[in-house]
Amino acid sequence: MDQTPAVRARGISKSFGDIVALDGIDLDIAAGQIHGLVGPNGAGKTTLLGLLLGLAVADGGELEILGTPVGRSLLVPDGVAGFVDGPGLYPSLTPRQNLSALAKLRGSGSDEIDTTLERVGLSDVADDRIRGFSLGMRQRLGLAAALLTRPRLLVLDEPANGLDPAGTRDVHRVLTSLASTGTAVVLSSHRMDDLAALCHEVTILDTGRLVFTGPVAKLAAESGELDYRLRTS
Ligand code: ATP
């Protein structure tokens, strides 16, 4: 397995006018690690995920993705896939057509489309138009689109949004199996209980500041102290 760290961030900051969305964030995500970002509304989770996807550039700090320094450009290395603010899909097409269109855009083969749709539990609706799909089904299709690129770093903003408990378990199973082959996964949630069972490590953000980062077991050991810091921050 390639041991190059998926993410190494040091002192990352990002502001929007007067709003400090990220304030000096350090983050390490190893290959094959599932890393959860948790925090209340406005904590900075989506902003941080957006930097990993090259949707925005940090104002300060150092960021390396898959061993490549990302400077002040929006270019992130090949091997990064995912989405924030919902997956970008073509609503008038079916799941199979959406994935074929993406494969064509990327110049990649389409032979894995059926197995990928099966992997995310969408085989039965592969030829239905997605216009009427629930949020959870769209999330699954977005995940399928990302999987098709065989990512080494998968970035997902609240992938459990719109999924029922069984759907969440399905998606977690896919992410766990992906990580076991060396892909790093970083995902956000408002809810720690969503992430605790799935993630190797978690990072807690609150109003742009890092409150905790490390293994879930360490978090459990320190949770009394953390409750205090969250209440008083
Ligand atoms: P949520 O869980 O509600 O999505 P979050 O933890 O993902 O929250 P962000 O969306 O990263 O938080 O937002 C962090 C802060 O930055 C918030 O105060 C938000 O209003 C602000 N912000 C984010 N993007 C922009 C933008 N494009 N323009 C102005 N302010 C922004």
mmCIF file of C-alpha atoms and ligand atoms in Angstrom:
data_model
loop_
_atom_site.group_PDB
_atom_site.id
_atom_site.type_symbol
_atom_site.label_atom_id
_atom_site.label_comp_id
_atom_site.label_asym_id
_atom_site.label_seq_id
_atom_site.Cartn_x
_atom_site.Cartn_y
_atom_site.Cartn_z
ATOM 1 C CA MET A 1 0.000 0.000 0.000
ATOM 2 C CA ASP A 2 1.281 3.528 -0.868
ATOM 3 C CA GLN A 3 2.134 5.191 2.449
ATOM 4 C CA THR A 4 2.246 8.783 1.134
ATOM 5 C CA PRO A 5 0.059 10.850 3.489
ATOM 6 C CA ALA A 6 -3.223 11.776 1.827
ATOM 7 C CA VAL A 7 -3.376 15.154 3.560
ATOM 8 C CA ARG A 8 -0.851 17.193 5.495
ATOM 9 C CA ALA A 9 -2.050 20.654 6.482
ATOM 10 C CA ARG A 10 -0.203 23.136 8.662
ATOM 11 C CA GLY A 11 -1.655 26.399 9.878
ATOM 12 C CA ILE A 12 -4.323 26.592 7.200
ATOM 13 C CA SER A 13 -6.445 29.721 7.298
ATOM 14 C CA LYS A 14 -9.307 30.983 5.172
ATOM 15 C CA SER A 15 -11.483 34.058 5.583
ATOM 16 C CA PHE A 16 -14.464 35.418 3.711
ATOM 17 C CA GLY A 17 -14.340 39.166 4.357
ATOM 18 C CA ASP A 18 -14.511 39.541 8.143
ATOM 19 C CA ILE A 19 -15.540 35.919 8.695
ATOM 20 C CA VAL A 20 -12.667 33.643 9.694
ATOM 21 C CA ALA A 21 -13.825 30.264 8.374
ATOM 22 C CA LEU A 22 -10.554 28.426 9.213
ATOM 23 C CA ASP A 23 -8.049 29.678 11.730
ATOM 24 C CA GLY A 24 -4.642 27.931 11.691
ATOM 25 C CA ILE A 25 -5.761 24.347 11.129
ATOM 26 C CA ASP A 26 -3.266 21.430 11.289
ATOM 27 C CA LEU A 27 -4.502 18.146 9.855
ATOM 28 C CA ASP A 28 -2.904 14.789 9.018
ATOM 29 C CA ILE A 29 -4.761 12.073 7.139
ATOM 30 C CA ALA A 30 -2.889 8.868 6.349
ATOM 31 C CA ALA A 31 -3.469 6.592 3.353
ATOM 32 C CA GLY A 32 -6.298 4.172 4.133
ATOM 33 C CA GLN A 33 -7.633 6.310 6.973
ATOM 34 C CA ILE A 34 -11.272 7.295 7.373
ATOM 35 C CA HIS A 35 -11.227 10.748 8.923
ATOM 36 C CA GLY A 36 -14.331 12.511 10.212
ATOM 37 C CA LEU A 37 -14.793 16.269 10.420
ATOM 38 C CA VAL A 38 -17.402 17.221 12.957
ATOM 39 C CA GLY A 39 -18.686 20.524 14.268
ATOM 40 C CA PRO A 40 -21.764 22.727 14.433
ATOM 41 C CA ASN A 41 -23.097 24.943 11.619
ATOM 42 C CA GLY A 42 -20.466 27.410 10.475
ATOM 43 C CA ALA A 43 -17.582 25.446 12.040
ATOM 44 C CA GLY A 44 -15.589 25.466 8.781
ATOM 45 C CA LYS A 45 -16.083 21.842 7.681
ATOM 46 C CA THR A 46 -17.263 22.581 4.122
ATOM 47 C CA THR A 47 -14.585 25.243 3.688
ATOM 48 C CA LEU A 48 -11.862 22.752 4.644
ATOM 49 C CA LEU A 49 -13.279 20.035 2.373
ATOM 50 C CA GLY A 50 -13.479 22.589 -0.457
ATOM 51 C CA LEU A 51 -9.753 23.317 -0.091
ATOM 52 C CA LEU A 52 -9.008 19.576 -0.406
ATOM 53 C CA LEU A 53 -11.075 19.439 -3.609
ATOM 54 C CA GLY A 54 -9.458 22.550 -5.105
ATOM 55 C CA LEU A 55 -12.699 24.529 -5.022
ATOM 56 C CA ALA A 56 -11.001 27.349 -3.128
ATOM 57 C CA VAL A 57 -7.498 28.335 -2.071
ATOM 58 C CA ALA A 58 -6.273 28.857 1.506
ATOM 59 C CA ASP A 59 -5.182 32.364 2.490
ATOM 60 C CA GLY A 60 -2.281 31.056 4.549
ATOM 61 C CA GLY A 61 -0.550 27.901 5.747
ATOM 62 C CA GLU A 62 0.793 24.853 3.943
ATOM 63 C CA LEU A 63 -1.252 22.129 2.325
ATOM 64 C CA GLU A 64 0.021 18.897 0.790
ATOM 65 C CA ILE A 65 -2.399 16.529 -0.902
ATOM 66 C CA LEU A 66 -1.250 13.018 -1.857
ATOM 67 C CA GLY A 67 2.349 14.192 -1.352
ATOM 68 C CA THR A 68 2.004 17.213 -3.658
ATOM 69 C CA PRO A 69 2.198 20.745 -2.234
ATOM 70 C CA VAL A 70 -0.860 22.743 -3.237
ATOM 71 C CA GLY A 71 0.195 26.349 -3.551
ATOM 72 C CA ARG A 72 -2.036 29.286 -4.274
ATOM 73 C CA SER A 73 -3.726 27.582 -7.209
ATOM 74 C CA LEU A 74 -6.916 25.604 -7.479
ATOM 75 C CA LEU A 75 -5.065 22.606 -8.892
ATOM 76 C CA VAL A 76 -5.136 19.484 -6.759
ATOM 77 C CA PRO A 77 -3.380 16.298 -7.831
ATOM 78 C CA ASP A 78 -5.059 13.485 -9.749
ATOM 79 C CA GLY A 79 -6.563 10.938 -7.411
ATOM 80 C CA VAL A 80 -8.792 13.337 -5.456
ATOM 81 C CA ALA A 81 -12.554 12.951 -5.890
ATOM 82 C CA GLY A 82 -15.709 13.894 -4.043
ATOM 83 C CA PHE A 83 -18.162 16.731 -3.646
ATOM 84 C CA VAL A 84 -19.450 19.411 -1.313
ATOM 85 C CA ASP A 85 -22.940 20.952 -1.418
ATOM 86 C CA GLY A 86 -24.415 17.880 -3.102
ATOM 87 C CA PRO A 87 -23.154 15.923 -6.090
ATOM 88 C CA GLY A 88 -23.250 17.603 -9.503
ATOM 89 C CA LEU A 89 -25.548 15.374 -11.573
ATOM 90 C CA TYR A 90 -27.540 15.643 -14.782
ATOM 91 C CA PRO A 91 -31.173 15.414 -13.556
ATOM 92 C CA SER A 92 -32.663 14.512 -16.949
ATOM 93 C CA LEU A 93 -30.430 11.429 -17.273
ATOM 94 C CA THR A 94 -30.496 8.037 -15.562
ATOM 95 C CA PRO A 95 -27.788 6.890 -13.129
ATOM 96 C CA ARG A 96 -26.206 4.747 -15.860
ATOM 97 C CA GLN A 97 -26.254 7.668 -18.321
ATOM 98 C CA ASN A 98 -24.831 10.040 -15.688
ATOM 99 C CA LEU A 99 -21.907 7.730 -15.016
ATOM 100 C CA SER A 100 -21.334 7.109 -18.762
ATOM 101 C CA ALA A 101 -21.282 10.871 -19.389
ATOM 102 C CA LEU A 102 -18.740 11.348 -16.612
ATOM 103 C CA ALA A 103 -16.600 8.481 -17.901
ATOM 104 C CA LYS A 104 -16.644 10.052 -21.389
ATOM 105 C CA LEU A 105 -15.735 13.493 -20.012
ATOM 106 C CA ARG A 106 -12.762 11.962 -18.234
ATOM 107 C CA GLY A 107 -11.822 9.780 -21.171
ATOM 108 C CA SER A 108 -12.050 6.671 -18.979
ATOM 109 C CA GLY A 109 -13.722 3.340 -19.726
ATOM 110 C CA SER A 110 -17.323 2.608 -18.809
ATOM 111 C CA ASP A 111 -16.904 -1.090 -17.990
ATOM 112 C CA GLU A 112 -17.078 -0.535 -14.212
ATOM 113 C CA ILE A 113 -20.402 1.326 -14.270
ATOM 114 C CA ASP A 114 -22.611 -1.668 -13.486
ATOM 115 C CA THR A 115 -20.441 -2.922 -10.623
ATOM 116 C CA THR A 116 -20.169 0.602 -9.194
ATOM 117 C CA LEU A 117 -23.957 1.087 -9.305
ATOM 118 C CA GLU A 118 -24.347 -2.261 -7.566
ATOM 119 C CA ARG A 119 -21.770 -1.258 -4.962
ATOM 120 C CA VAL A 120 -23.827 1.796 -3.940
ATOM 121 C CA GLY A 121 -27.165 -0.054 -4.097
ATOM 122 C CA LEU A 122 -28.578 1.621 -7.229
ATOM 123 C CA SER A 123 -28.694 -1.344 -9.655
ATOM 124 C CA ASP A 124 -32.500 -1.559 -9.499
ATOM 125 C CA VAL A 125 -32.914 2.082 -10.572
ATOM 126 C CA ALA A 126 -29.949 2.246 -12.970
ATOM 127 C CA ASP A 127 -32.218 3.183 -15.894
ATOM 128 C CA ASP A 128 -34.701 5.464 -14.112
ATOM 129 C CA ARG A 129 -34.447 9.223 -14.556
ATOM 130 C CA ILE A 130 -32.878 10.741 -11.442
ATOM 131 C CA ARG A 131 -35.171 13.787 -11.456
ATOM 132 C CA GLY A 132 -37.451 12.103 -8.910
ATOM 133 C CA PHE A 133 -34.666 10.623 -6.769
ATOM 134 C CA SER A 134 -34.492 11.299 -3.049
ATOM 135 C CA LEU A 135 -31.534 13.183 -1.593
ATOM 136 C CA GLY A 136 -30.166 9.882 -0.266
ATOM 137 C CA MET A 137 -30.279 8.273 -3.730
ATOM 138 C CA ARG A 138 -28.504 11.295 -5.208
ATOM 139 C CA GLN A 139 -25.851 11.039 -2.505
ATOM 140 C CA ARG A 140 -25.317 7.382 -3.454
ATOM 141 C CA LEU A 141 -25.014 8.300 -7.125
ATOM 142 C CA GLY A 142 -22.533 11.074 -6.280
ATOM 143 C CA LEU A 143 -20.515 8.501 -4.376
ATOM 144 C CA ALA A 144 -20.648 6.163 -7.392
ATOM 145 C CA ALA A 145 -19.373 8.968 -9.653
ATOM 146 C CA ALA A 146 -16.450 9.552 -7.286
ATOM 147 C CA LEU A 147 -15.696 5.816 -6.983
ATOM 148 C CA LEU A 148 -15.518 5.495 -10.752
ATOM 149 C CA THR A 149 -12.369 7.650 -10.735
ATOM 150 C CA ARG A 150 -10.645 5.179 -8.332
ATOM 151 C CA PRO A 151 -9.715 7.968 -5.922
ATOM 152 C CA ARG A 152 -6.792 7.849 -3.504
ATOM 153 C CA LEU A 153 -8.460 10.614 -1.495
ATOM 154 C CA LEU A 154 -12.256 10.706 -1.321
ATOM 155 C CA VAL A 155 -13.831 13.887 0.094
ATOM 156 C CA LEU A 156 -17.514 13.846 1.092
ATOM 157 C CA ASP A 157 -19.571 16.601 2.728
ATOM 158 C CA GLU A 158 -22.252 15.037 4.937
ATOM 159 C CA PRO A 159 -22.727 11.887 2.825
ATOM 160 C CA ALA A 160 -25.280 10.511 5.310
ATOM 161 C CA ASN A 161 -27.600 13.452 4.533
ATOM 162 C CA GLY A 162 -30.956 12.128 3.371
ATOM 163 C CA LEU A 163 -30.074 8.493 4.075
ATOM 164 C CA ASP A 164 -32.037 6.308 6.467
ATOM 165 C CA PRO A 165 -30.086 4.166 8.970
ATOM 166 C CA ALA A 166 -29.891 1.218 6.526
ATOM 167 C CA GLY A 167 -28.656 3.524 3.736
ATOM 168 C CA THR A 168 -26.083 5.042 6.076
ATOM 169 C CA ARG A 169 -24.821 1.558 6.971
ATOM 170 C CA ASP A 170 -24.553 0.702 3.231
ATOM 171 C CA VAL A 171 -22.509 3.814 2.518
ATOM 172 C CA HIS A 172 -20.321 3.178 5.561
ATOM 173 C CA ARG A 173 -19.667 -0.360 4.302
ATOM 174 C CA VAL A 174 -18.546 1.017 0.922
ATOM 175 C CA LEU A 175 -16.249 3.553 2.596
ATOM 176 C CA THR A 176 -14.737 0.945 4.916
ATOM 177 C CA SER A 177 -13.999 -1.392 2.023
ATOM 178 C CA LEU A 178 -12.483 1.462 0.005
ATOM 179 C CA ALA A 179 -10.230 2.467 2.892
ATOM 180 C CA SER A 180 -9.043 -1.123 3.299
ATOM 181 C CA THR A 181 -7.520 -0.832 -0.185
ATOM 182 C CA GLY A 182 -5.551 2.304 0.752
ATOM 183 C CA THR A 183 -7.925 5.127 -0.185
ATOM 184 C CA ALA A 184 -8.131 7.884 2.416
ATOM 185 C CA VAL A 185 -11.668 9.091 3.100
ATOM 186 C CA VAL A 186 -12.530 12.400 4.723
ATOM 187 C CA LEU A 187 -16.162 13.130 5.475
ATOM 188 C CA SER A 188 -18.103 15.628 7.533
ATOM 189 C CA SER A 189 -21.090 15.392 9.799
ATOM 190 C CA HIS A 190 -22.854 17.430 12.444
ATOM 191 C CA ARG A 191 -23.152 14.297 14.512
ATOM 192 C CA MET A 192 -20.321 12.630 16.353
ATOM 193 C CA ASP A 193 -22.313 9.393 16.776
ATOM 194 C CA ASP A 194 -22.527 9.104 12.956
ATOM 195 C CA LEU A 195 -18.755 9.208 12.705
ATOM 196 C CA ALA A 196 -17.473 7.474 15.829
ATOM 197 C CA ALA A 197 -18.208 3.939 14.658
ATOM 198 C CA LEU A 198 -16.895 4.525 11.126
ATOM 199 C CA CYS A 199 -13.815 6.715 11.483
ATOM 200 C CA HIS A 200 -10.269 5.908 12.550
ATOM 201 C CA GLU A 201 -9.677 9.534 13.485
ATOM 202 C CA VAL A 202 -11.823 12.615 13.904
ATOM 203 C CA THR A 203 -11.247 16.348 13.876
ATOM 204 C CA ILE A 204 -13.605 18.656 15.735
ATOM 205 C CA LEU A 205 -13.922 22.214 14.446
ATOM 206 C CA ASP A 206 -15.758 25.059 16.087
ATOM 207 C CA THR A 207 -16.027 28.540 14.522
ATOM 208 C CA GLY A 208 -12.951 27.867 12.387
ATOM 209 C CA ARG A 209 -10.756 26.600 15.198
ATOM 210 C CA LEU A 210 -9.519 23.072 15.766
ATOM 211 C CA VAL A 211 -10.807 21.728 19.061
ATOM 212 C CA PHE A 212 -9.528 18.151 18.762
ATOM 213 C CA THR A 213 -7.829 15.913 16.215
ATOM 214 C CA GLY A 214 -6.832 12.311 16.753
ATOM 215 C CA PRO A 215 -8.061 8.736 17.162
ATOM 216 C CA VAL A 216 -11.655 8.167 18.210
ATOM 217 C CA ALA A 217 -10.457 6.254 21.316
ATOM 218 C CA LYS A 218 -8.429 9.273 22.449
ATOM 219 C CA LEU A 219 -11.472 11.453 21.917
ATOM 220 C CA ALA A 220 -13.544 9.180 24.187
ATOM 221 C CA ALA A 221 -10.849 9.419 26.862
ATOM 222 C CA GLU A 222 -10.768 13.226 26.635
ATOM 223 C CA SER A 223 -14.456 13.868 26.106
ATOM 224 C CA GLY A 224 -15.028 15.468 29.524
ATOM 225 C CA GLU A 225 -12.299 18.023 28.832
ATOM 226 C CA LEU A 226 -13.644 18.565 25.300
ATOM 227 C CA ASP A 227 -17.183 19.180 26.502
ATOM 228 C CA TYR A 228 -15.711 21.858 28.715
ATOM 229 C CA ARG A 229 -13.689 23.432 25.877
ATOM 230 C CA LEU A 230 -16.665 23.394 23.496
ATOM 231 C CA ARG A 231 -18.910 24.983 26.099
ATOM 232 C CA THR A 232 -16.394 27.717 26.917
ATOM 233 C CA SER A 233 -15.016 28.412 23.412
HETATM 234 P P1 ATP B 1 -22.522 23.701 7.885
HETATM 235 O O1 ATP B 1 -22.475 22.461 8.717
HETATM 236 O O2 ATP B 1 -23.639 24.618 8.237
HETATM 237 O O3 ATP B 1 -22.396 23.425 6.411
HETATM 238 P P2 ATP B 1 -19.687 24.248 8.030
HETATM 239 O O4 ATP B 1 -19.021 23.707 9.253
HETATM 240 O O5 ATP B 1 -19.556 23.448 6.791
HETATM 241 O O6 ATP B 1 -21.197 24.548 8.336
HETATM 242 P P3 ATP B 1 -18.674 26.408 6.437
HETATM 243 O O7 ATP B 1 -19.739 26.259 5.400
HETATM 244 O O8 ATP B 1 -17.311 25.987 6.088
HETATM 245 O O9 ATP B 1 -19.103 25.721 7.799
HETATM 246 O O10 ATP B 1 -18.663 27.950 6.845
HETATM 247 C C1 ATP B 1 -17.717 28.494 7.766
HETATM 248 C C2 ATP B 1 -17.998 29.992 7.885
HETATM 249 O O11 ATP B 1 -17.620 30.624 6.656
HETATM 250 C C3 ATP B 1 -19.465 30.329 8.104
HETATM 251 O O12 ATP B 1 -19.539 31.449 8.950
HETATM 252 C C4 ATP B 1 -19.962 30.666 6.710
HETATM 253 O O13 ATP B 1 -21.036 31.583 6.762
HETATM 254 C C5 ATP B 1 -18.720 31.299 6.077
HETATM 255 N N1 ATP B 1 -18.641 31.077 4.625
HETATM 256 C C6 ATP B 1 -18.436 29.904 3.994
HETATM 257 N N2 ATP B 1 -18.379 30.067 2.656
HETATM 258 C C7 ATP B 1 -18.568 31.406 2.438
HETATM 259 C C8 ATP B 1 -18.620 32.226 1.273
HETATM 260 N N3 ATP B 1 -18.468 31.709 0.047
HETATM 261 N N4 ATP B 1 -18.821 33.543 1.433
HETATM 262 C C9 ATP B 1 -18.965 34.084 2.661
HETATM 263 N N5 ATP B 1 -18.916 33.371 3.828
HETATM 264 C C10 ATP B 1 -18.729 32.058 3.711
#
